[in-house]
Short mmCIF file of C-alpha atoms in Angstrom, two decimals:
data_model
loop_
_atom_site.label_atom_id
_atom_site.label_comp_id
_atom_site.label_asym_id
_atom_site.label_seq_id
_atom_site.Cartn_x
_atom_site.Cartn_y
_atom_site.Cartn_z
CA MET A 17 -6.31 -6.12 -5.53
CA CYS A 18 -2.82 -5.71 -4.14
CA GLY A 19 -1.62 -8.70 -2.15
CA ARG A 20 2.19 -8.54 -2.42
CA PHE A 21 4.74 -5.80 -2.96
CA SER A 22 8.38 -4.88 -2.46
CA PHE A 23 10.28 -2.12 -0.66
CA THR A 24 14.07 -2.08 -0.76
CA GLN A 25 15.03 1.58 -0.26
CA LEU A 26 17.67 2.96 2.10
CA ALA A 27 16.74 5.01 5.16
CA GLN A 28 18.50 8.14 3.87
CA ALA A 29 16.58 8.04 0.58
CA ILE A 30 13.28 7.67 2.45
CA ALA A 31 14.06 10.60 4.75
CA GLU A 32 15.02 12.85 1.83
CA SER A 33 12.01 11.91 -0.31
CA PHE A 34 9.43 12.47 2.43
CA ASN A 35 11.04 15.29 4.44
CA LEU A 36 11.60 13.22 7.56
CA THR A 37 14.16 13.99 10.26
CA SER A 38 14.98 10.33 10.87
CA VAL A 39 14.16 6.89 9.51
CA PRO A 40 15.39 3.56 10.93
CA GLU A 41 17.50 1.30 8.75
CA LEU A 42 15.30 -1.31 7.09
CA SER A 43 16.12 -4.69 5.59
CA PRO A 44 15.25 -4.96 1.87
CA ARG A 45 11.86 -6.63 1.40
CA TYR A 46 11.12 -8.34 -1.92
CA ASN A 47 7.90 -10.16 -1.03
CA ILE A 48 5.88 -8.24 1.55
CA SER A 49 2.72 -10.15 2.45
CA PRO A 50 -0.50 -9.36 4.37
CA THR A 51 -0.27 -9.32 8.20
CA GLN A 52 3.41 -8.30 8.00
CA PRO A 53 4.77 -4.86 9.00
CA VAL A 54 4.90 -2.27 6.22
CA ALA A 55 6.69 1.09 6.01
CA THR A 56 4.32 4.06 6.16
CA ILE A 57 4.25 7.85 6.54
CA LEU A 58 1.67 9.39 8.88
CA GLN A 59 0.96 13.04 9.65
CA ASN A 60 0.33 14.42 13.10
CA SER A 61 -3.02 16.23 13.14
CA GLN A 62 -1.77 18.68 15.80
CA ASP A 63 1.37 20.10 14.19
CA SER A 64 1.24 18.49 10.69
CA ALA A 65 4.65 16.87 11.28
CA ARG A 66 5.31 13.71 9.27
CA GLU A 67 6.22 10.48 11.01
CA PHE A 68 7.70 7.22 9.73
CA LYS A 69 6.00 4.17 11.23
CA LEU A 70 5.78 0.42 10.66
CA LEU A 71 2.13 -0.70 10.57
CA TYR A 72 0.47 -4.13 10.47
CA TRP A 73 -0.85 -4.75 6.94
CA GLY A 74 -4.55 -5.54 7.23
CA LEU A 75 -6.74 -2.85 8.75
CA ILE A 76 -8.36 -3.79 12.06
CA PRO A 77 -11.35 -1.49 12.69
CA SER A 78 -11.46 0.02 16.17
CA TRP A 79 -14.73 -1.83 16.81
CA ALA A 80 -13.47 -5.27 15.72
CA LYS A 81 -13.83 -8.06 18.29
CA ASP A 82 -10.42 -9.53 17.43
CA ARG A 83 -7.41 -8.88 15.20
CA LYS A 84 -8.32 -11.65 12.73
CA MET A 85 -10.56 -9.25 10.84
CA GLY A 86 -7.48 -7.40 9.59
CA ALA A 87 -6.39 -10.29 7.35
CA LYS A 88 -9.59 -9.74 5.32
CA LEU A 89 -9.10 -5.99 4.97
CA ILE A 90 -5.76 -5.65 3.21
CA ASN A 91 -7.37 -3.55 0.44
CA ALA A 92 -10.12 -0.91 0.24
CA ARG A 93 -11.84 -0.05 -3.03
CA ALA A 94 -11.57 3.64 -3.97
CA GLU A 95 -15.14 3.66 -5.24
CA THR A 96 -16.66 2.67 -1.86
CA VAL A 97 -14.02 3.63 0.71
CA GLU A 98 -16.07 6.57 1.98
CA GLU A 99 -19.11 4.35 2.65
CA LYS A 100 -17.79 1.07 4.09
CA PRO A 101 -18.08 0.88 7.90
CA ALA A 102 -14.57 -0.59 8.20
CA PHE A 103 -12.96 2.30 6.32
CA ARG A 104 -15.08 5.45 6.45
CA SER A 105 -13.72 6.81 9.74
CA ALA A 106 -10.10 6.22 8.70
CA PHE A 107 -10.78 7.80 5.29
CA LYS A 108 -11.90 10.99 7.03
CA LYS A 109 -9.22 11.18 9.72
CA ARG A 110 -6.40 8.63 9.34
CA ARG A 111 -4.82 8.50 5.91
CA CYS A 112 -1.24 7.41 5.27
CA LEU A 113 1.36 6.78 2.59
CA ILE A 114 2.40 3.14 2.24
CA LEU A 115 5.91 2.96 0.77
CA ALA A 116 6.84 0.61 -2.07
CA ASP A 117 9.05 0.26 -5.11
CA GLY A 118 7.14 -2.51 -6.91
CA PHE A 119 4.15 -4.83 -6.62
CA TYR A 120 2.86 -8.13 -7.99
CA GLU A 121 -0.26 -9.31 -9.79
CA TRP A 122 -1.09 -12.72 -11.22
CA GLN A 123 -2.46 -13.77 -14.63
CA GLN A 124 -4.21 -17.06 -15.38
CA GLN A 125 -2.17 -18.94 -18.01
CA ASN A 126 -2.81 -22.55 -19.04
CA GLY A 127 -4.38 -23.46 -15.73
CA LYS A 128 -1.67 -21.76 -13.67
CA LYS A 129 -1.20 -18.28 -12.25
CA GLN A 130 1.82 -16.44 -13.64
CA PRO A 131 3.11 -13.64 -11.36
CA TYR A 132 4.10 -10.29 -12.88
CA TYR A 133 6.13 -7.57 -11.23
CA PHE A 134 5.19 -3.92 -11.77
CA ARG A 135 7.37 -0.93 -11.02
CA VAL A 136 7.59 2.80 -11.68
CA GLU A 137 10.46 4.41 -13.60
CA ASP A 138 13.09 1.68 -13.13
CA GLY A 139 12.62 0.98 -9.47
CA LYS A 140 11.85 4.48 -8.21
CA MET A 141 10.26 4.66 -4.76
CA PHE A 142 6.56 5.55 -4.67
CA ALA A 143 3.62 5.53 -2.27
CA PHE A 144 0.26 3.77 -2.21
CA ALA A 145 -2.75 5.66 -0.86
CA GLY A 146 -3.43 4.06 2.50
CA LEU A 147 -5.65 4.25 5.57
CA TRP A 148 -4.65 3.40 9.12
CA GLU A 149 -6.47 2.55 12.32
CA HIS A 150 -5.70 1.92 16.01
CA TRP A 151 -7.23 -1.15 17.68
CA GLU A 152 -7.03 -2.42 21.22
CA SER A 153 -7.79 -5.95 22.36
CA PRO A 154 -9.88 -6.69 25.48
CA GLU A 155 -6.55 -7.36 27.21
CA GLY A 156 -5.24 -3.90 26.33
CA GLU A 157 -2.96 -4.88 23.43
CA GLY A 158 -2.70 -2.02 20.94
CA ILE A 159 -2.13 -2.51 17.20
CA ASP A 160 -1.81 0.16 14.51
CA SER A 161 -2.80 -1.32 11.16
CA CYS A 162 -3.33 -0.19 7.57
CA THR A 163 -4.92 -1.00 4.24
CA ILE A 164 -4.02 -0.18 0.63
CA ILE A 165 -6.65 1.58 -1.48
CA THR A 166 -7.18 0.10 -4.96
CA THR A 167 -8.49 1.64 -8.19
CA GLU A 168 -9.46 0.42 -11.62
CA ALA A 169 -6.49 -0.93 -13.58
CA ASN A 170 -4.58 1.25 -16.03
CA ASP A 171 -3.58 0.11 -19.54
CA ILE A 172 -0.49 -1.81 -18.42
CA LEU A 173 -2.36 -3.66 -15.65
CA ARG A 174 -5.61 -4.38 -17.48
CA PRO A 175 -4.41 -7.47 -19.44
CA ILE A 176 -3.28 -9.00 -16.13
CA HIS A 177 -5.84 -7.82 -13.58
CA ASP A 178 -8.82 -5.45 -13.43
CA ARG A 179 -7.62 -3.67 -10.26
CA MET A 180 -4.41 -1.99 -9.16
CA PRO A 181 -3.09 -0.33 -5.99
CA GLY A 182 -3.75 3.39 -5.84
CA ILE A 183 -0.36 4.99 -6.49
CA LEU A 184 -0.29 8.68 -5.57
CA ASP A 185 1.47 11.37 -7.56
CA PRO A 186 4.20 12.84 -5.27
CA LYS A 187 2.71 16.31 -5.70
CA ASN A 188 -0.43 15.01 -3.96
CA TYR A 189 1.24 13.51 -0.87
CA GLU A 190 0.64 16.60 1.25
CA GLN A 191 -3.01 16.82 0.27
CA TRP A 192 -3.60 13.12 0.96
CA LEU A 193 -2.15 13.40 4.48
CA ASP A 194 -3.91 16.68 5.31
CA THR A 195 -6.65 15.87 7.84
CA LYS A 196 -8.63 18.97 6.84
CA GLN A 197 -9.27 17.82 3.25
CA LYS A 198 -12.84 17.19 2.06
CA PRO A 199 -13.81 13.68 0.85
CA GLU A 200 -14.56 14.77 -2.73
CA ALA A 201 -11.09 16.31 -3.10
CA LEU A 202 -9.46 13.14 -1.74
CA LYS A 203 -11.40 10.79 -3.98
CA ALA A 204 -10.28 12.82 -6.99
CA LEU A 205 -6.71 11.74 -6.19
CA LEU A 206 -7.59 8.03 -6.41
CA GLN A 207 -7.12 7.47 -10.13
CA PRO A 208 -5.32 4.72 -12.10
CA TYR A 209 -1.62 5.63 -12.26
CA ARG A 210 0.04 6.61 -15.55
CA SER A 211 0.89 3.59 -17.70
CA ASP A 212 3.62 5.41 -19.62
CA VAL A 213 5.92 5.56 -16.57
CA MET A 214 5.40 1.94 -15.52
CA THR A 215 6.99 -1.33 -16.61
CA ALA A 216 5.94 -4.95 -16.06
CA TYR A 217 7.51 -8.35 -16.59
CA PRO A 218 6.93 -11.98 -15.54
CA VAL A 219 8.78 -13.29 -12.50
CA SER A 220 9.38 -16.64 -10.84
CA ALA A 221 6.62 -18.48 -8.98
CA LYS A 222 8.88 -18.21 -5.91
CA VAL A 223 6.93 -15.10 -4.99
CA ASN A 224 3.84 -17.28 -4.45
CA ASN A 225 5.32 -18.44 -1.16
CA PRO A 226 5.48 -15.67 1.49
CA LYS A 227 8.52 -17.39 3.01
CA ASN A 228 10.56 -16.49 -0.08
CA ASP A 229 11.86 -12.96 0.38
CA SER A 230 15.00 -12.54 -1.72
CA ARG A 231 16.06 -10.50 -4.73
CA ASP A 232 15.30 -13.33 -7.17
CA CYS A 233 11.58 -12.73 -6.47
CA ILE A 234 11.74 -9.54 -8.58
CA GLU A 235 14.06 -10.80 -11.32
CA ALA A 236 12.57 -11.26 -14.77
CA ILE A 237 12.24 -14.76 -16.24
#
């Protein structure tokens, strides 16, 4: 599962990393929580142009009766994403990159849950494999939402949690966004990320409260 993450990168760095013509300036986020806006990269199926967009975290299927369903669909398991009714259409047609530079998982210790912060190569920006969907309410309100795909944990995650967010290798970004890709080729990209380029350390319980969103959330204790 992935229920909290961080993203603190500058607009220029985002634009350069993902070949975008423009990206709005973003405030650093140290404790992004479900139902909040998250930074994503989409690809236009007509001209294959990439687009930066803020999406609601928690996928709302197009057939959902109300938006509340999204809060239950913040993650999609890689093993079943092609089969689940909530995700299968988006997996075929609406994939995205969800931008991050770290994420949290919790470990049970002496009756309490200790949060740990995980990052790649000293804070380098990376992307989760994501799906997105458009939903409209009976009143005509439109919401674009997303979910993070999860995989089995790698060696660094396994002592803490048995799942991890699906981090994509940068060389596979184009393939993941390509709407013409076959399901079997896409699922092959959803593997546990390399442990040797990741670090982890315990952080303050401040991150447990979504209202806390400051740099001390990611500082080691």
